[in-house]
Amino acid sequence: MSEPQAAMRSIWYFVGIILTVMGGIILLTGLWNLLVPPEPAADGRNIFQHLHPSVWWGAFMVVCGLVYLWFNRQPVRS
Amino acid sequence: MEAIGLTLPDWLIIVIYFAFVLGLGFYLKRFTRSKEDFFLAGRRNSSWVAGIAFLSANMGALELLGMTGNSMKYGMYVAHFYWIGAIPAMLFLGLYMMPFYYSSRISSIPGYLKLRFDEKTRVLNAMAFAVMTVLMSGINMYAMALVMETFLGWNLHVSLLVSAVTIGIYVGLSGLMSAIFTEIVQFFLIWFGLILVTVLGLVEIGSLSEVFQRVPEAFGSIWSTSGDPSQNGMLVSWAGIVLGLGFVLSFGYWTTDFLVVQRAFSARDLRSARLTPITASFFKMVLPFIVVVVGLIALILAGDADSGFQLLVKEGGDLNYDSALPLMIARYYSPGLVGLGVTALIAGFMAGQAGNISAFNTVWTYDIYHAVLRRDASEEHLLWMGRAATVVGLALSIGAGYLANTFPTIMDYMQAIFSWVNAPLFATMLLGMFVVWITPNGAFWGLVTGMVSSVTMFLAVKFDWIDATAITLSDVTSDMGANFWRAWWAWLITFALTILISLFTRKKPREELVGLVKGLTDTGVIRGVPWPRRPEFYAVISLVLFVALNLIFW
């Protein structure tokens, strides 16, 4: 009798995990820097600090990651 | 130069990425039971998965760093690599060549050459491909080391070791399956990690039209200055672009390079396999908005003394164009985002490297070891050999990485390598697939002569035996222009000689060519289904977009 095949997670599920985790770290870092502004960066570095790209880009990544996770939460057969 | 340096969140993101890909390798090992799982990812991928992996295998950090650097050096002409230098060939592969590849159930491109011609042509191509793959891996290693040096201050030795061990573990565990999984993850990390550089760059400059106003006229268009090579950044004429890049190099790479074509072999059926390069073509078309636009913005900033933007300088005093993208990330990204940008580059490198290694272990195992050294090897033994070849391939790549460290620019050498191997092979494949009477001896000797002539032309120019203008047929030229023209001549020599020798040598019986040559193969054209389900429908949309982009940026 053949061995029953294990259910494998879709690749899109893993994409959801990595986007959510990395986006979450970036978002939290951005929020922390809003509360506790860092030292000014060296000349020619991080010139858009005042636009807080970490906050809105991190939030965008988290939303995208959660969408991928939600739609691929069921394992598929290998 | 002092390293740009990372904060704690940046490091956290990089560490999570490495842990994630290693975890994926261990997770997928449970599902890797046969050699077909290891070498062909079980042939069960959708066209979306295979298509994104197809593009990701090509879209390594090498492409990203090299093409951004080249955009500073050559201007908008670099977009030719993404449009005329990719789209027609990708569509041709999906529409016309994939049925021959997929229907013959081969495991590699040299495997097709064995069936269509004979063993010696297969082994010749397998050896050339193995050498090319190791050289490409070496260049990838160099690209990685550059990122590590710029951001982390790590030296070449540490960078090579960290990346080689990681790739060795996850490719060794589950072969093409984990290579494809990480390529998909890498695809998303690259888009999320790098598109923001373009967005913030446009915020700094003002708009896309402002970018084109501020770059030199020769750098701002793709065709309007191609009538006279001296009037454009790449010093190449439209004929060189169309024949060398658009036809030979592009078709040679996208239709015969096993590194990318292997991803289509992993598709679950012929329709998905045909859709694989067509799906990838849409993503390929928009890549210039990351690399070329960022390169042009870097060019503007480097020319503005008040911007504070300066490229790295090499030991000999030359500007290091390949450092443009890492420096732009440092310019625009805040803590956390820098980690994402660096991870995108590392992920690009790792996926490109994994692609090289998974293609190398397949060609070595099937087309050299199994074909020549051990014909009676069992499936278990071949699976073991695939894993051993992964380790050996990585060791050779490390050696090539030290060699690549001496190269002046990345992309020039990449195209040189392609002109040695892929350009002549494309002539062989084209004739083999579409002309029934091409013979095994015609193919073999045509291919040998084409490869030798291409390398000879390269060496002759490099060591000043002849002037590059003798190859490019114009008064001015660049390294890239010489690559285009050398590829064209190598293709032409292979094409003509293959036909000539075939006229006088023994042909294969027609019954042995069923499924391998046009006229004797099911074309995969699906009849009686709605247009939106046919690959041809998406190919037409892709072609229309390709023409529109060329006209917009004419």
XYZ file of C-alpha atoms in Angstrom:
632
model
C 0.000 0.000 0.000
C 1.369 3.416 -0.929
C 2.236 5.888 1.780
C -0.392 8.687 2.085
C 0.928 11.946 0.663
C 1.473 14.774 3.138
C -0.267 18.084 2.518
C 2.159 20.767 1.360
C 1.729 24.478 1.944
C 1.400 26.623 -1.183
C 4.378 28.827 -2.057
C 2.047 31.843 -1.787
C 1.539 31.034 1.897
C 5.287 31.417 2.483
C 5.277 34.670 0.527
C 2.571 35.867 2.921
C 4.673 34.919 5.963
C 7.826 36.688 4.815
C 5.995 39.874 3.761
C 4.069 40.040 7.038
C 7.097 39.423 9.247
C 9.447 41.787 7.406
C 6.748 44.436 6.957
C 5.939 44.191 10.668
C 9.559 44.783 11.671
C 9.845 47.753 9.289
C 6.542 49.232 10.495
C 7.482 48.896 14.182
C 10.908 50.440 13.490
C 9.229 53.337 11.693
C 6.769 53.868 14.553
C 9.605 53.750 17.106
C 11.509 56.374 15.112
C 8.386 58.539 15.098
C 8.281 58.410 18.902
C 12.040 58.557 19.448
C 13.596 60.400 16.482
C 17.064 58.980 15.676
C 20.258 60.986 15.337
C 20.435 62.799 11.972
C 21.964 60.512 9.345
C 25.342 61.159 7.743
C 25.427 63.531 4.786
C 23.691 62.056 1.734
C 22.161 59.157 3.704
C 18.486 58.576 4.598
C 17.556 61.940 3.109
C 13.806 61.209 3.310
C 13.764 60.527 7.040
C 11.107 63.252 7.437
C 8.712 61.350 5.117
C 8.835 58.261 7.362
C 8.872 55.718 4.506
C 9.301 52.854 7.016
C 5.844 53.489 8.442
C 3.773 53.522 5.261
C 5.839 50.992 3.329
C 5.971 48.610 6.303
C 2.178 48.898 6.710
C 1.686 48.216 2.994
C 3.835 45.067 3.211
C 1.914 43.794 6.236
C -1.428 44.267 4.438
C -0.145 42.466 1.314
C 1.328 39.655 3.431
C -1.916 39.134 5.343
C -3.884 38.982 2.089
C -1.573 36.219 0.796
C -1.805 34.353 4.097
C -5.608 34.556 4.200
C -6.185 33.289 0.664
C -3.650 30.455 0.979
C -4.305 29.306 4.546
C -5.395 25.800 3.453
C -2.589 23.305 2.704
C -2.591 21.702 -0.740
C -1.736 18.088 -1.612
C 1.899 17.576 -2.612
C 35.520 52.960 1.857
C 33.833 52.820 5.258
C 30.848 50.447 5.357
C 27.410 52.063 5.243
C 26.470 50.139 8.368
C 23.233 48.577 9.553
C 20.984 49.027 12.582
C 19.477 46.256 14.726
C 16.185 46.021 12.702
C 18.214 45.750 9.489
C 20.210 42.853 10.902
C 17.034 41.216 12.187
C 15.503 41.240 8.690
C 18.653 39.751 7.124
C 18.876 37.003 9.775
C 15.162 36.178 9.334
C 15.683 35.866 5.586
C 18.560 33.374 5.983
C 16.617 31.364 8.596
C 13.555 31.393 6.332
C 15.255 29.971 3.228
C 17.043 27.312 5.301
C 13.733 26.400 6.939
C 12.116 26.143 3.499
C 14.857 23.732 2.404
C 14.217 21.462 5.405
C 10.430 21.718 4.959
C 10.610 20.762 1.274
C 12.984 17.848 1.840
C 9.963 15.833 3.071
C 8.393 16.199 -0.361
C 11.534 15.361 -2.376
C 11.280 11.620 -2.884
C 12.428 10.945 -6.456
C 14.983 12.270 -8.911
C 12.109 13.957 -10.799
C 11.227 15.843 -7.591
C 14.882 16.888 -7.135
C 15.738 17.809 -10.735
C 12.338 18.909 -12.106
C 10.389 19.930 -8.970
C 7.992 17.039 -9.593
C 6.608 18.622 -12.812
C 3.563 20.006 -10.978
C 3.917 23.806 -11.052
C 1.320 26.218 -12.427
C 2.308 28.680 -15.152
C 2.322 31.464 -12.527
C 4.831 29.677 -10.296
C 6.967 28.471 -13.211
C 6.732 31.901 -14.905
C 7.869 33.873 -11.861
C 10.649 31.342 -11.198
C 11.632 31.558 -14.886
C 12.135 35.304 -14.546
C 13.643 35.156 -11.055
C 16.352 32.739 -12.162
C 17.439 35.482 -14.553
C 16.768 38.418 -12.200
C 19.627 37.882 -9.786
C 21.481 40.582 -7.894
C 23.885 40.374 -10.796
C 21.218 41.717 -13.129
C 20.093 44.344 -10.651
C 23.536 45.696 -9.760
C 24.964 45.303 -13.256
C 22.040 46.809 -15.114
C 21.686 49.773 -12.761
C 25.425 50.400 -13.161
C 25.149 50.028 -16.919
C 22.266 52.509 -17.026
C 24.655 55.094 -15.599
C 27.228 54.102 -18.214
C 25.011 53.598 -21.279
C 21.710 55.386 -20.469
C 18.268 54.274 -21.672
C 19.883 51.865 -24.153
C 20.022 49.394 -21.263
C 16.214 49.071 -21.613
C 16.950 47.140 -24.821
C 18.051 44.215 -22.622
C 14.540 44.086 -21.146
C 12.515 44.791 -24.271
C 13.945 43.814 -27.664
C 16.609 41.769 -25.860
C 14.029 39.602 -24.086
C 10.359 39.849 -25.066
C 10.400 38.517 -28.670
C 12.624 35.598 -27.614
C 10.463 34.739 -24.585
C 7.320 34.745 -26.719
C 9.040 32.657 -29.414
C 10.081 30.130 -26.770
C 6.530 29.833 -25.440
C 4.771 29.724 -28.801
C 7.121 27.723 -30.993
C 9.947 25.978 -29.110
C 8.329 24.774 -25.893
C 6.297 22.012 -27.591
C 9.549 20.371 -28.772
C 11.169 20.662 -25.352
C 8.191 19.665 -23.246
C 6.784 16.922 -25.464
C 10.113 15.061 -25.585
C 10.041 14.806 -21.727
C 13.713 15.719 -21.531
C 15.392 16.767 -18.293
C 17.798 19.284 -19.823
C 18.704 21.140 -23.023
C 21.688 18.835 -23.712
C 19.150 16.001 -23.383
C 17.284 17.456 -26.376
C 20.529 17.626 -28.367
C 21.100 13.924 -27.676
C 17.664 12.975 -28.998
C 17.758 15.337 -31.999
C 21.401 14.816 -32.945
C 23.741 12.510 -31.025
C 25.723 11.926 -27.846
C 28.786 13.995 -28.792
C 26.728 17.158 -29.403
C 25.010 16.613 -26.070
C 28.274 16.195 -24.143
C 29.873 19.199 -25.898
C 26.988 21.449 -24.907
C 26.806 19.965 -21.400
C 30.512 20.665 -20.809
C 30.237 24.217 -22.194
C 27.144 24.871 -20.105
C 28.803 23.499 -16.948
C 31.815 25.800 -17.422
C 29.566 28.776 -18.210
C 27.426 28.105 -15.135
C 30.446 28.017 -12.851
C 31.753 31.265 -14.378
C 28.349 32.881 -13.931
C 28.252 31.685 -10.341
C 31.608 33.319 -9.818
C 30.291 36.644 -11.095
C 27.276 36.233 -8.812
C 29.638 35.706 -5.888
C 31.427 38.917 -6.752
C 28.108 40.816 -6.875
C 27.230 39.474 -3.455
C 30.623 40.406 -2.038
C 30.135 43.959 -3.314
C 26.860 44.298 -1.411
C 28.386 42.800 1.733
C 31.396 45.091 1.514
C 29.318 48.217 0.888
C 26.799 47.652 3.653
C 28.395 45.367 6.181
C 32.106 45.923 5.735
C 32.598 42.157 5.330
C 35.436 40.974 3.162
C 35.217 38.716 0.121
C 36.172 35.507 2.006
C 33.386 35.795 4.613
C 30.772 36.727 1.994
C 31.636 33.745 -0.185
C 31.524 31.313 2.711
C 28.194 32.469 4.188
C 26.389 32.412 0.855
C 27.897 29.131 -0.365
C 27.009 27.264 2.837
C 23.410 28.529 2.818
C 22.828 27.662 -0.841
C 24.568 24.320 -0.414
C 22.164 23.372 2.371
C 18.871 24.342 0.765
C 19.597 23.278 -2.826
C 21.271 20.085 -1.560
C 18.174 19.205 0.460
C 15.504 19.471 -2.213
C 17.074 20.606 -5.486
C 14.983 22.488 -8.020
C 11.944 22.471 -5.743
C 13.584 24.621 -3.074
C 15.354 26.669 -5.753
C 11.954 27.537 -7.252
C 10.364 28.246 -3.853
C 13.148 30.653 -2.903
C 13.023 32.239 -6.359
C 9.359 33.098 -5.817
C 10.120 34.561 -2.386
C 13.039 36.464 -3.881
C 10.817 37.878 -6.624
C 8.548 39.490 -4.038
C 11.433 40.707 -1.893
C 13.043 42.369 -4.909
C 9.873 44.196 -5.890
C 9.003 45.238 -2.336
C 12.621 45.984 -1.509
C 13.652 47.983 -4.557
C 10.641 49.662 -6.206
C 10.689 52.164 -3.337
C 14.128 53.363 -4.511
C 12.506 54.379 -7.810
C 9.549 56.037 -6.045
C 11.755 58.050 -3.681
C 14.189 58.849 -6.492
C 11.360 60.343 -8.522
C 10.267 62.299 -5.421
C 13.782 63.786 -5.193
C 14.131 64.607 -8.900
C 10.508 65.713 -9.396
C 9.073 63.412 -12.071
C 9.995 60.910 -14.775
C 9.950 63.590 -17.480
C 12.285 65.712 -15.319
C 14.693 62.752 -15.212
C 14.755 62.585 -19.016
C 15.271 66.348 -19.264
C 18.308 66.244 -16.995
C 20.223 63.320 -18.539
C 22.388 63.906 -21.644
C 20.393 63.620 -24.888
C 22.325 60.517 -25.994
C 21.224 58.744 -22.779
C 17.507 59.511 -22.907
C 16.120 57.514 -25.842
C 16.344 53.962 -27.145
C 16.084 54.167 -30.956
C 16.205 57.766 -32.153
C 20.014 57.962 -31.813
C 20.753 54.455 -33.077
C 21.395 55.500 -36.699
C 24.846 56.815 -35.774
C 26.776 54.836 -33.099
C 28.689 57.934 -31.972
C 25.416 59.595 -30.943
C 24.346 57.119 -28.248
C 25.744 56.042 -24.891
C 26.407 52.430 -25.924
C 28.203 53.373 -29.175
C 26.216 50.783 -31.121
C 24.027 51.031 -34.212
C 20.446 49.774 -34.579
C 21.795 46.865 -36.656
C 24.018 45.743 -33.787
C 21.090 45.969 -31.374
C 18.646 44.111 -33.615
C 21.002 41.403 -34.933
C 23.367 40.967 -31.988
C 21.182 41.608 -28.947
C 17.595 41.330 -30.214
C 18.164 38.231 -32.290
C 21.245 36.202 -31.397
C 22.060 36.976 -27.757
C 18.447 37.258 -26.689
C 17.134 34.189 -28.484
C 20.324 32.324 -27.554
C 19.855 33.052 -23.864
C 16.080 32.844 -23.424
C 15.454 29.814 -25.639
C 18.513 27.645 -24.983
C 19.952 28.557 -21.576
C 18.985 25.667 -19.356
C 19.112 27.865 -16.248
C 15.863 29.596 -17.238
C 14.270 26.947 -19.487
C 14.525 24.366 -16.655
C 11.803 26.324 -14.804
C 9.375 25.764 -17.684
C 10.131 22.025 -17.593
C 8.731 22.025 -14.045
C 5.266 23.064 -15.324
C 2.425 20.565 -14.896
C 1.331 20.377 -18.551
C 2.223 21.680 -22.005
C -0.162 24.642 -21.794
C 1.409 25.759 -18.493
C 4.894 25.243 -19.938
C 4.020 27.388 -22.982
C 2.541 30.071 -20.710
C 5.652 30.105 -18.474
C 7.859 32.466 -20.557
C 4.801 34.432 -21.741
C 3.785 35.140 -18.123
C 7.380 36.094 -17.317
C 7.489 38.536 -20.258
C 5.012 40.905 -18.574
C 7.182 41.203 -15.460
C 10.365 41.509 -17.529
C 8.931 44.495 -19.390
C 8.429 46.567 -16.251
C 11.842 45.855 -14.690
C 13.484 48.925 -16.332
C 11.350 51.021 -13.995
C 13.510 49.685 -11.162
C 16.951 49.386 -12.700
C 17.148 51.839 -15.610
C 15.252 54.695 -13.949
C 17.351 54.314 -10.775
C 20.536 54.262 -12.891
C 19.508 57.490 -14.640
C 18.661 59.140 -11.311
C 22.079 58.070 -9.976
C 23.666 59.572 -13.098
C 21.944 62.910 -12.435
C 22.909 62.898 -8.761
C 26.537 61.952 -9.505
C 26.757 64.961 -11.834
C 25.366 67.317 -9.184
C 28.102 68.302 -6.717
C 25.498 69.491 -4.184
C 23.718 66.116 -4.017
C 26.445 64.464 -1.937
C 26.121 61.319 -4.078
C 29.384 59.698 -5.133
C 30.057 56.309 -6.654
C 32.682 54.047 -5.124
C 36.088 54.170 -6.781
C 38.049 51.054 -7.703
C 41.696 50.475 -6.829
C 42.808 51.616 -10.287
C 40.884 54.889 -9.895
C 37.955 53.945 -12.194
C 34.387 54.607 -11.064
C 32.592 51.493 -9.813
C 29.254 51.772 -11.594
C 28.008 48.574 -9.972
C 27.929 50.315 -6.597
C 25.139 52.668 -7.748
C 22.162 50.643 -6.488
C 23.528 49.895 -2.983
C 24.416 53.582 -2.587
C 20.938 54.663 -3.699
C 19.425 52.349 -1.070
C 21.629 53.969 1.572
C 20.582 57.412 0.316
C 16.822 56.895 0.475
C 16.112 54.154 3.003
C 15.641 54.567 6.732
C 16.497 51.912 9.383
C 14.559 48.703 8.740
C 14.068 49.559 5.083
C 17.843 49.387 4.578
C 17.659 45.804 5.847
C 14.883 45.080 3.346
C 16.893 46.616 0.480
C 20.017 44.646 1.403
C 17.927 41.486 1.802
C 16.420 42.075 -1.662
C 19.926 42.176 -3.130
C 21.085 39.161 -1.101
C 17.902 37.291 -2.085
C 18.535 38.181 -5.710
C 22.029 36.845 -5.447
C 20.977 33.678 -3.630
C 18.221 32.862 -6.125
C 20.484 33.529 -9.099
C 23.153 31.385 -7.507
C 20.694 28.619 -6.619
C 19.479 28.724 -10.219
C 23.012 28.237 -11.498
C 23.717 25.437 -9.061
C 20.438 23.555 -9.655
C 21.005 23.776 -13.435
C 24.639 22.682 -12.970
C 23.755 19.646 -10.842
C 21.102 18.550 -13.380
C 23.371 18.864 -16.428
C 26.303 17.247 -14.633
C 24.221 14.338 -13.328
C 22.135 13.624 -16.423
C 24.289 14.755 -19.328
C 27.843 14.082 -18.216
C 27.869 11.588 -15.325
C 24.917 9.417 -16.389
C 25.578 9.779 -20.128
C 29.331 9.155 -20.131
C 30.640 7.893 -16.802
C 27.941 5.677 -15.266
C 25.188 4.627 -17.669
C 23.740 1.984 -15.317
C 23.350 4.268 -12.263
C 20.189 3.725 -10.191
C 17.686 6.468 -9.364
C 18.942 6.615 -5.750
C 22.526 6.946 -6.944
C 21.612 9.780 -9.344
C 19.769 11.586 -6.538
C 22.902 11.237 -4.374
C 25.054 12.457 -7.276
C 22.776 15.506 -7.714
C 23.410 16.454 -4.088
C 27.167 15.830 -4.402
C 27.274 17.934 -7.588
C 25.653 20.785 -5.634
C 28.569 20.819 -3.188
C 31.236 20.495 -5.899
C 29.542 23.160 -8.047
C 29.582 25.573 -5.114
C 33.259 24.891 -4.423
C 34.110 25.623 -8.062
C 31.937 28.753 -7.927
C 33.920 30.059 -4.970
C 37.083 29.737 -7.079
C 35.380 31.546 -9.935
C 34.262 34.220 -7.457
C 37.887 35.128 -6.772
C 38.453 35.256 -10.537
C 35.411 37.477 -11.079
C 36.780 39.885 -8.490
C 39.258 40.984 -11.165
C 36.548 41.837 -13.742
C 36.019 45.552 -14.525
C 32.199 45.514 -14.946
C 29.723 42.718 -14.447
C 27.379 42.918 -17.408
C 30.045 43.286 -20.086
C 31.547 39.954 -19.059
C 28.186 38.261 -18.710
C 27.327 39.127 -22.284
C 30.800 38.004 -23.398
C 30.201 34.566 -21.830
C 26.766 34.342 -23.474
C 28.299 35.173 -26.845
C 30.687 32.198 -26.476
C 28.118 29.551 -25.536
C 24.523 30.613 -26.166
C 24.892 32.433 -29.484
C 26.289 29.435 -31.441
C 23.921 27.060 -29.623
C 20.921 29.085 -30.742
C 21.866 28.491 -34.401
C 22.128 24.739 -33.687
C 18.775 24.612 -31.872
C 16.961 26.735 -34.444
C 18.106 24.530 -37.312
C 17.576 21.354 -35.284
C 13.968 22.212 -34.397
C 12.814 23.633 -37.704
C 14.838 21.823 -40.416
C 14.447 18.041 -40.678
C 17.541 17.370 -42.810
C 20.129 18.926 -40.446
C 22.538 16.109 -39.533
C 24.309 15.176 -36.256
C 27.754 15.869 -37.748
C 26.584 19.180 -39.204
C 25.288 20.263 -35.788
C 28.390 19.139 -33.894
C 31.039 20.677 -36.139
C 28.989 23.831 -36.699
C 28.660 24.280 -32.928
C 32.358 23.622 -32.256
C 33.426 26.118 -34.919
C 30.959 28.763 -33.734
C 32.114 28.533 -30.105
C 35.811 28.545 -31.026
C 35.355 31.524 -33.357
C 33.499 33.504 -30.680
C 36.189 32.921 -28.048
C 38.906 33.665 -30.640
C 37.301 36.988 -31.555
C 37.090 37.897 -27.846
C 40.750 37.043 -27.212
C 41.887 38.771 -30.415
C 40.310 42.057 -29.286
C 41.347 41.643 -25.644
C 45.010 41.149 -26.506
C 44.952 43.749 -29.315
C 45.610 41.292 -32.128
C 42.776 43.054 -33.975
C 40.804 46.225 -33.325
C 37.215 45.846 -32.038
C 35.984 47.984 -34.922
C 36.882 45.121 -37.290
C 34.070 43.148 -35.645
C 31.543 45.950 -35.174
C 32.043 47.417 -38.688
C 31.944 50.990 -37.332
C 34.496 53.619 -36.343
C 33.461 53.706 -32.693
C 32.479 50.924 -30.338
C 32.082 49.873 -26.711
C 32.654 46.531 -24.940
C 28.923 45.917 -25.113
C 28.738 46.794 -28.805
C 31.575 44.329 -29.476
C 29.656 41.635 -27.541
C 26.570 42.155 -29.711
C 28.486 41.907 -32.951
C 30.659 38.955 -31.840
C 27.485 37.055 -30.951
C 26.066 37.788 -34.397
C 29.182 36.523 -36.217
C 29.395 33.391 -34.043
C 25.737 32.639 -34.777
C 26.197 33.220 -38.502
C 29.285 30.986 -38.670
C 27.484 28.191 -36.805
C 24.352 28.580 -38.922
C 26.174 28.522 -42.275
C 28.580 25.723 -41.396
C 25.857 23.509 -39.925
C 23.867 23.785 -43.161
C 26.949 23.225 -45.325
C 28.149 20.108 -43.492
C 24.598 18.731 -43.296
C 24.415 18.752 -47.082
C 27.215 16.194 -47.244
C 26.703 13.993 -44.145
C 24.302 11.241 -43.118
C 20.816 12.259 -41.940
C 18.833 10.714 -39.090
C 15.785 8.656 -40.088
C 12.543 10.678 -39.880
C 10.976 8.185 -37.459
C 13.694 9.018 -34.895
C 12.779 12.722 -35.092
C 9.088 12.474 -34.176
C 8.347 14.911 -31.325
C 11.631 16.783 -31.909
C 11.284 18.670 -35.199
C 8.601 20.951 -36.666
C 6.261 19.017 -38.895
C 6.736 15.848 -36.861
C 5.554 17.236 -33.491
C 2.261 18.265 -31.857
C 2.540 22.080 -31.699
C 0.526 22.352 -28.502
C -1.950 24.732 -30.145
C -5.247 24.237 -28.335
C -8.269 24.269 -30.628
C -11.909 24.680 -29.624
C -11.228 26.604 -26.396
C -11.935 30.301 -25.762
C -9.143 32.727 -26.638
C -8.552 33.827 -23.014
C -7.378 30.278 -22.223
C -4.847 30.143 -25.055
C -1.137 31.081 -24.654
C -1.331 32.869 -28.035
C -3.827 35.380 -26.601
C -1.417 36.476 -23.840
C 1.510 36.513 -26.260
C -0.340 39.024 -28.455
C -1.045 41.282 -25.448
C 2.614 41.087 -24.443
C 3.714 41.928 -27.975
C 1.409 44.965 -28.142
C 2.796 46.279 -24.823
C 6.354 45.673 -26.072
C 5.720 47.724 -29.237
C 4.021 50.485 -27.219
C 6.984 50.807 -24.818
C 9.429 51.061 -27.717
C 7.347 53.790 -29.322
C 6.891 55.739 -26.072
C 10.631 55.807 -25.341
C 11.708 55.957 -29.009
